[in-house]
């Protein structure tokens, strides 16, 4: 039982709008920060590659291209040696560049600052390298260690290539291999520079917006609780008035009608009375007894005499009594309801009363079943009819009573739902935690 109460407290805490808002806000903030962080990291990576590409293009066009001798593109050995003497001292000053090659259109290596057996070997260009060689500009890609020209590398690298031209105007591919560690270090530097420029104001904005919306949510929650309090007060006042009316009718009109019915029955049995008068008195007595029965059913609907858990079956039986007068075959089944408190029994009766009333007035049903089941953890109420049903998405004036009871059911740790469809009847189901 203690475990059930704790579960109910946790359930109400989860259903609290402020708690829901805070959880949703934290999840949203985390998602935004993660997205912005991922975008910032990708932007930093792109910027690091772009920066290396600009350095590579400058090195290729301003340093390497002017130093190429005539005949270099044709594979002249003397021109190649001359290119080595000119380029090696200049290109050795770039520690972030691990290897440089210059290749012809067919992929032949015409220059390599760290030959490693690559010089004058042919390694076909891939599609992107061919595009750069054909259209100009620069390109980049991760160095594939499975390609033959990259097997001399010992660590991961990024390959950046730029088109240059020989003195004769022959297009060549200036291919530089940058250390991946150096690029990642540069990426981290760039990322650290503008990460907080983006995340800082965003975090402040989110915190401010969260505080404002949280305050508004608290106000709305307080207003909702006030409405619930007023609704509960109205229901309590209605119950008190129902009790007063039921008591006055029972002690006054019902007793008078019962006395009159007995008096008429006694008078009709007088021997000296004419047959015609006797028949009139018997008819009047029968009518009074019928009215008295209807009035007692009305009293039970206004306020049953016993709303305790052990009297719930009788109270529900009195509640469905008027269904027979409109041709509805009604039944009540109660099992395990002794686990419910008296307050929950009253709540079950209120919900059943509203559902039965709607069925009798609007459903055009032929059958009505009221079922109550309970165990050590939960109590269920189900009111089912086979009437014309309705569309739950369309508001109905007669469903206002059930809507008004939802908050009371929720306050008791329960759920109230209405399932229906045109032509398929209606089911009202309530589930509450046992005390």
XYZ file of C-alpha atoms in Angstrom, residues 13-405:
393
model
C 4.877 14.761 -10.086
C 5.431 13.600 -13.666
C 2.025 14.961 -14.680
C 2.761 18.337 -13.067
C 2.893 20.912 -15.920
C 5.901 22.705 -14.409
C 7.835 19.437 -14.158
C 6.865 18.507 -17.703
C 7.927 21.930 -18.949
C 11.285 21.804 -17.158
C 12.019 18.308 -18.478
C 11.008 19.332 -21.994
C 13.072 22.526 -21.673
C 16.175 20.617 -20.542
C 15.805 18.104 -23.361
C 15.329 20.930 -25.886
C 18.336 22.857 -24.558
C 20.489 19.718 -24.683
C 19.350 18.996 -28.247
C 20.036 22.580 -29.381
C 23.465 22.671 -27.725
C 24.363 19.294 -29.218
C 23.206 20.397 -32.689
C 25.041 23.720 -32.498
C 28.130 21.999 -31.120
C 28.077 19.472 -33.971
C 27.604 22.220 -36.560
C 30.386 24.268 -34.979
C 32.726 21.273 -35.012
C 31.928 20.606 -38.673
C 32.385 24.276 -39.529
C 35.734 24.300 -37.720
C 36.818 21.196 -39.644
C 35.781 22.775 -42.956
C 37.583 25.987 -42.047
C 40.773 24.100 -41.136
C 40.683 22.287 -44.512
C 39.865 25.561 -46.299
C 42.769 27.307 -44.585
C 45.131 24.486 -45.554
C 43.790 24.663 -49.121
C 44.554 28.396 -49.287
C 48.089 27.789 -47.994
C 48.509 24.960 -50.489
C 47.303 27.106 -53.397
C 49.647 29.927 -52.395
C 52.560 27.517 -52.081
C 51.752 25.865 -55.390
C 51.252 29.002 -57.478
C 53.617 31.450 -55.813
C 56.479 29.116 -54.876
C 56.440 25.906 -56.904
C 55.040 27.062 -60.277
C 57.585 29.913 -60.876
C 60.508 27.561 -60.079
C 59.598 24.860 -62.601
C 62.142 24.751 -65.495
C 61.293 24.182 -69.137
C 61.092 20.545 -70.104
C 59.938 19.521 -66.631
C 56.455 18.498 -67.785
C 57.927 16.296 -70.526
C 59.909 14.234 -68.040
C 63.332 15.656 -69.010
C 65.817 14.257 -66.472
C 67.936 17.377 -66.378
C 64.888 19.565 -65.852
C 63.806 17.251 -63.050
C 67.152 17.574 -61.284
C 66.987 21.340 -61.671
C 63.479 21.364 -60.186
C 64.728 19.323 -57.222
C 67.488 21.836 -56.491
C 65.078 24.761 -56.690
C 62.098 23.296 -54.845
C 63.596 21.200 -52.043
C 65.024 24.133 -49.989
C 61.770 26.080 -50.232
C 59.329 23.277 -49.520
C 61.334 21.878 -46.623
C 60.328 24.923 -44.572
C 56.747 23.683 -44.173
C 56.735 21.215 -41.219
C 52.978 20.666 -41.408
C 53.394 19.257 -44.928
C 54.663 15.666 -44.751
C 55.077 15.025 -48.473
C 54.725 16.875 -51.802
C 54.426 15.477 -55.306
C 53.899 17.050 -58.692
C 52.138 14.806 -61.195
C 51.335 14.968 -64.873
C 47.915 14.473 -66.453
C 48.438 10.708 -66.688
C 49.454 10.483 -63.009
C 53.238 10.169 -63.465
C 55.168 11.531 -60.474
C 57.536 14.185 -61.887
C 58.652 15.496 -58.515
C 58.600 14.171 -54.939
C 60.359 15.931 -52.082
C 60.489 12.567 -50.265
C 60.774 10.157 -53.187
C 60.330 6.831 -51.374
C 60.363 5.035 -54.723
C 57.594 7.232 -56.172
C 59.561 9.285 -58.684
C 58.622 8.692 -62.342
C 56.070 6.048 -61.346
C 52.547 6.268 -62.686
C 49.610 6.455 -60.272
C 46.307 7.209 -62.072
C 44.400 10.267 -60.851
C 40.945 9.834 -59.352
C 37.877 11.709 -60.627
C 38.214 14.701 -58.293
C 41.915 15.111 -59.093
C 41.098 14.970 -62.803
C 38.409 17.614 -62.268
C 40.856 19.965 -60.521
C 43.433 19.375 -63.234
C 40.816 20.087 -65.902
C 38.926 22.995 -64.325
C 41.478 24.470 -61.952
C 41.099 25.339 -58.280
C 41.868 22.989 -55.403
C 40.484 19.807 -53.848
C 41.014 17.707 -50.757
C 40.415 14.202 -49.432
C 41.602 11.858 -46.714
C 44.699 10.019 -47.785
C 43.697 6.443 -48.607
C 46.435 4.149 -47.205
C 45.394 1.391 -49.628
C 46.397 3.390 -52.684
C 49.915 2.488 -53.890
C 51.226 6.072 -53.824
C 50.211 6.428 -50.150
C 51.810 3.281 -48.761
C 55.001 5.172 -47.955
C 53.094 7.267 -45.361
C 53.321 6.161 -41.750
C 50.529 8.254 -40.205
C 47.062 9.498 -41.250
C 47.174 12.472 -43.588
C 44.917 14.773 -45.601
C 45.675 15.179 -49.274
C 45.205 18.668 -50.762
C 45.877 19.247 -54.448
C 46.020 22.319 -56.674
C 46.445 22.820 -60.386
C 49.617 24.522 -61.585
C 51.139 24.947 -65.058
C 54.603 24.295 -66.468
C 56.434 27.085 -68.357
C 55.024 25.560 -71.557
C 51.446 25.811 -70.183
C 51.001 22.107 -69.465
C 48.617 21.511 -66.514
C 50.179 19.699 -63.543
C 48.818 18.589 -60.171
C 50.580 19.956 -57.091
C 49.744 17.363 -54.416
C 50.582 18.045 -50.746
C 49.987 15.666 -47.823
C 49.216 17.488 -44.564
C 49.510 15.901 -41.130
C 46.057 14.970 -39.823
C 47.190 15.741 -36.270
C 48.211 19.261 -37.289
C 44.880 19.858 -39.022
C 42.940 18.548 -36.017
C 44.933 20.837 -33.745
C 44.105 23.767 -35.985
C 40.465 22.667 -36.075
C 40.385 22.685 -32.257
C 41.881 26.188 -32.209
C 39.265 27.483 -34.658
C 36.487 25.652 -32.852
C 37.533 27.048 -29.484
C 37.542 30.561 -30.922
C 33.959 30.812 -32.100
C 32.260 28.007 -30.132
C 31.483 30.260 -27.188
C 30.597 33.128 -29.504
C 27.720 30.916 -30.663
C 26.931 28.798 -27.610
C 27.335 31.586 -25.040
C 24.565 33.924 -26.272
C 22.442 30.905 -27.176
C 22.746 29.481 -23.666
C 21.885 32.860 -22.118
C 18.892 33.226 -24.442
C 17.656 29.726 -23.644
C 18.050 30.260 -19.878
C 16.181 33.577 -20.006
C 13.424 32.115 -22.194
C 13.169 29.090 -19.888
C 12.829 31.293 -16.796
C 10.166 33.441 -18.453
C 8.181 30.471 -19.764
C 8.583 28.672 -16.441
C 7.120 31.690 -14.632
C 4.217 31.796 -17.087
C 3.695 28.059 -16.639
C 3.551 28.482 -12.860
C 0.948 31.208 -13.271
C -1.118 28.999 -15.559
C -0.723 26.099 -13.127
C -1.909 28.247 -10.232
C -4.873 29.393 -12.320
C -5.644 25.766 -13.175
C -5.463 24.760 -9.528
C -7.784 27.628 -8.622
C -10.254 26.458 -11.269
C -10.011 22.928 -9.883
C -10.594 24.246 -6.377
C -13.660 26.137 -7.549
C -14.906 23.072 -9.389
C -14.428 20.934 -6.292
C -16.210 23.561 -4.185
C -19.051 23.659 -6.706
C -19.332 19.863 -6.638
C -19.257 19.820 -2.844
C -21.916 22.520 -2.739
C -23.948 20.566 -5.278
C -23.637 17.427 -3.150
C -24.781 19.307 -0.068
C -27.757 20.704 -1.946
C -28.550 17.270 -3.360
C -28.520 15.809 0.156
C -30.811 18.553 1.435
C -33.269 18.111 -1.449
C -33.206 14.309 -1.104
C -33.737 14.554 2.662
C -36.600 17.028 2.315
C -38.303 14.953 -0.362
C -37.865 11.717 1.584
C -39.109 13.145 4.861
C -41.914 15.151 3.247
C -43.361 14.312 -0.156
C -42.357 10.632 -0.190
C -43.862 10.002 3.253
C -47.045 11.876 2.308
C -47.395 9.923 -0.946
C -46.780 6.633 0.843
C -49.387 7.481 3.499
C -51.880 8.530 0.849
C -51.307 5.312 -1.131
C -51.900 3.178 1.973
C -55.016 5.207 2.847
C -56.471 4.780 -0.645
C -55.805 1.037 -0.518
C -57.530 0.798 2.836
C -60.551 2.819 1.687
C -60.907 0.768 -1.504
C -61.350 -2.361 0.637
C -64.422 -0.908 2.431
C -67.372 -3.314 1.781
C -70.004 -0.588 1.440
C -68.017 1.142 -1.349
C -69.467 1.046 -4.859
C -67.547 -0.942 -7.457
C -67.010 2.089 -9.618
C -65.512 4.057 -6.717
C -63.387 1.057 -5.678
C -61.924 0.832 -9.196
C -61.213 4.544 -9.166
C -59.470 4.316 -5.797
C -57.446 1.236 -6.884
C -56.340 3.063 -10.049
C -55.366 6.116 -8.024
C -53.433 3.920 -5.559
C -51.606 2.156 -8.361
C -50.719 5.504 -9.922
C -49.473 6.820 -6.580
C -47.349 3.726 -5.999
C -45.863 4.097 -9.501
C -45.108 7.754 -8.843
C -43.654 6.832 -5.471
C -41.322 4.284 -7.132
C -40.214 6.833 -9.713
C -39.656 9.411 -7.001
C -37.520 7.000 -4.994
C -35.420 6.298 -8.124
C -35.060 10.032 -8.578
C -33.953 10.371 -4.953
C -31.323 7.679 -5.503
C -30.064 9.570 -8.562
C -30.048 12.911 -6.733
C -28.063 11.436 -3.857
C -27.825 7.741 -2.957
C -28.319 6.868 0.674
C -25.013 4.959 0.922
C -21.901 5.924 -1.041
C -19.482 3.767 0.897
C -17.479 1.063 -0.868
C -19.595 -1.777 0.548
C -22.784 -0.047 -0.584
C -21.556 0.789 -4.097
C -23.343 -2.101 -5.822
C -26.730 -1.086 -4.374
C -26.159 2.584 -5.196
C -25.254 1.742 -8.804
C -28.287 -0.547 -9.024
C -30.533 2.349 -8.026
C -28.698 4.547 -10.511
C -29.540 2.397 -13.544
C -33.192 1.842 -12.491
C -34.544 4.645 -14.750
C -32.949 2.987 -17.827
C -35.759 0.424 -17.922
C -38.373 3.135 -18.381
C -36.827 4.074 -21.765
C -36.356 0.497 -22.967
C -32.686 0.048 -22.079
C -31.659 -3.299 -20.605
C -29.169 -2.296 -17.873
C -26.913 -4.358 -15.621
C -24.412 -3.766 -12.806
C -21.440 -5.929 -11.861
C -19.216 -5.075 -8.874
C -16.225 -7.207 -7.780
C -13.317 -6.251 -5.545
C -14.615 -2.719 -4.886
C -13.935 -3.105 -1.162
C -10.359 -1.923 -1.838
C -11.704 1.544 -2.738
C -12.010 4.261 -0.126
C -15.356 5.930 0.554
C -14.116 9.005 -1.309
C -13.222 6.883 -4.322
C -16.577 5.118 -4.122
C -18.260 8.529 -4.308
C -16.056 9.427 -7.310
C -16.950 6.147 -9.042
C -20.616 6.855 -8.483
C -20.308 10.433 -9.810
C -18.622 9.278 -13.021
C -21.093 6.407 -13.440
C -23.990 8.798 -12.829
C -22.837 11.172 -15.578
C -22.192 8.322 -18.023
C -25.519 6.596 -17.312
C -27.383 9.896 -17.573
C -25.838 10.609 -20.993
C -26.703 7.087 -22.148
C -30.325 7.361 -21.106
C -30.771 10.822 -22.624
C -28.797 10.645 -25.864
C -27.470 7.201 -26.825
C -30.634 5.455 -28.116
C -29.006 2.289 -26.768
C -30.673 -1.054 -26.134
C -28.154 -2.295 -23.533
C -26.107 -0.637 -20.808
C -23.478 -2.331 -18.637
C -21.850 -0.784 -15.555
C -18.836 -2.762 -14.335
C -16.589 -2.119 -11.332
C -13.461 -4.214 -10.721
C -10.774 -3.803 -8.088
C -7.578 -5.369 -6.755
C -4.953 -4.330 -4.211
C -3.461 -1.732 -6.583
C -6.262 -0.372 -8.779
C -10.016 0.109 -9.119
C -11.654 0.258 -12.548
C -15.065 1.535 -13.646
C -16.417 0.860 -17.121
C -19.763 2.052 -18.487
C -20.539 0.576 -21.926
C -23.561 1.090 -24.160
C -24.415 -0.054 -27.697
C -25.965 3.255 -28.752
C -25.413 5.530 -31.738
C -22.062 6.803 -30.386
C -20.491 10.097 -31.421
C -17.314 11.624 -32.815
C -14.957 12.365 -29.875
C -13.204 15.080 -31.895
C -16.408 17.120 -32.046
C -17.393 18.986 -28.851
C -20.717 17.914 -27.314
C -22.591 19.950 -24.691
C -23.672 16.786 -22.835
C -20.030 15.694 -22.325
C -19.174 18.744 -20.232
C -19.928 16.896 -17.004
C -17.377 14.166 -17.744
C -14.785 16.735 -18.823
C -15.297 18.540 -15.542
C -14.688 15.312 -13.613
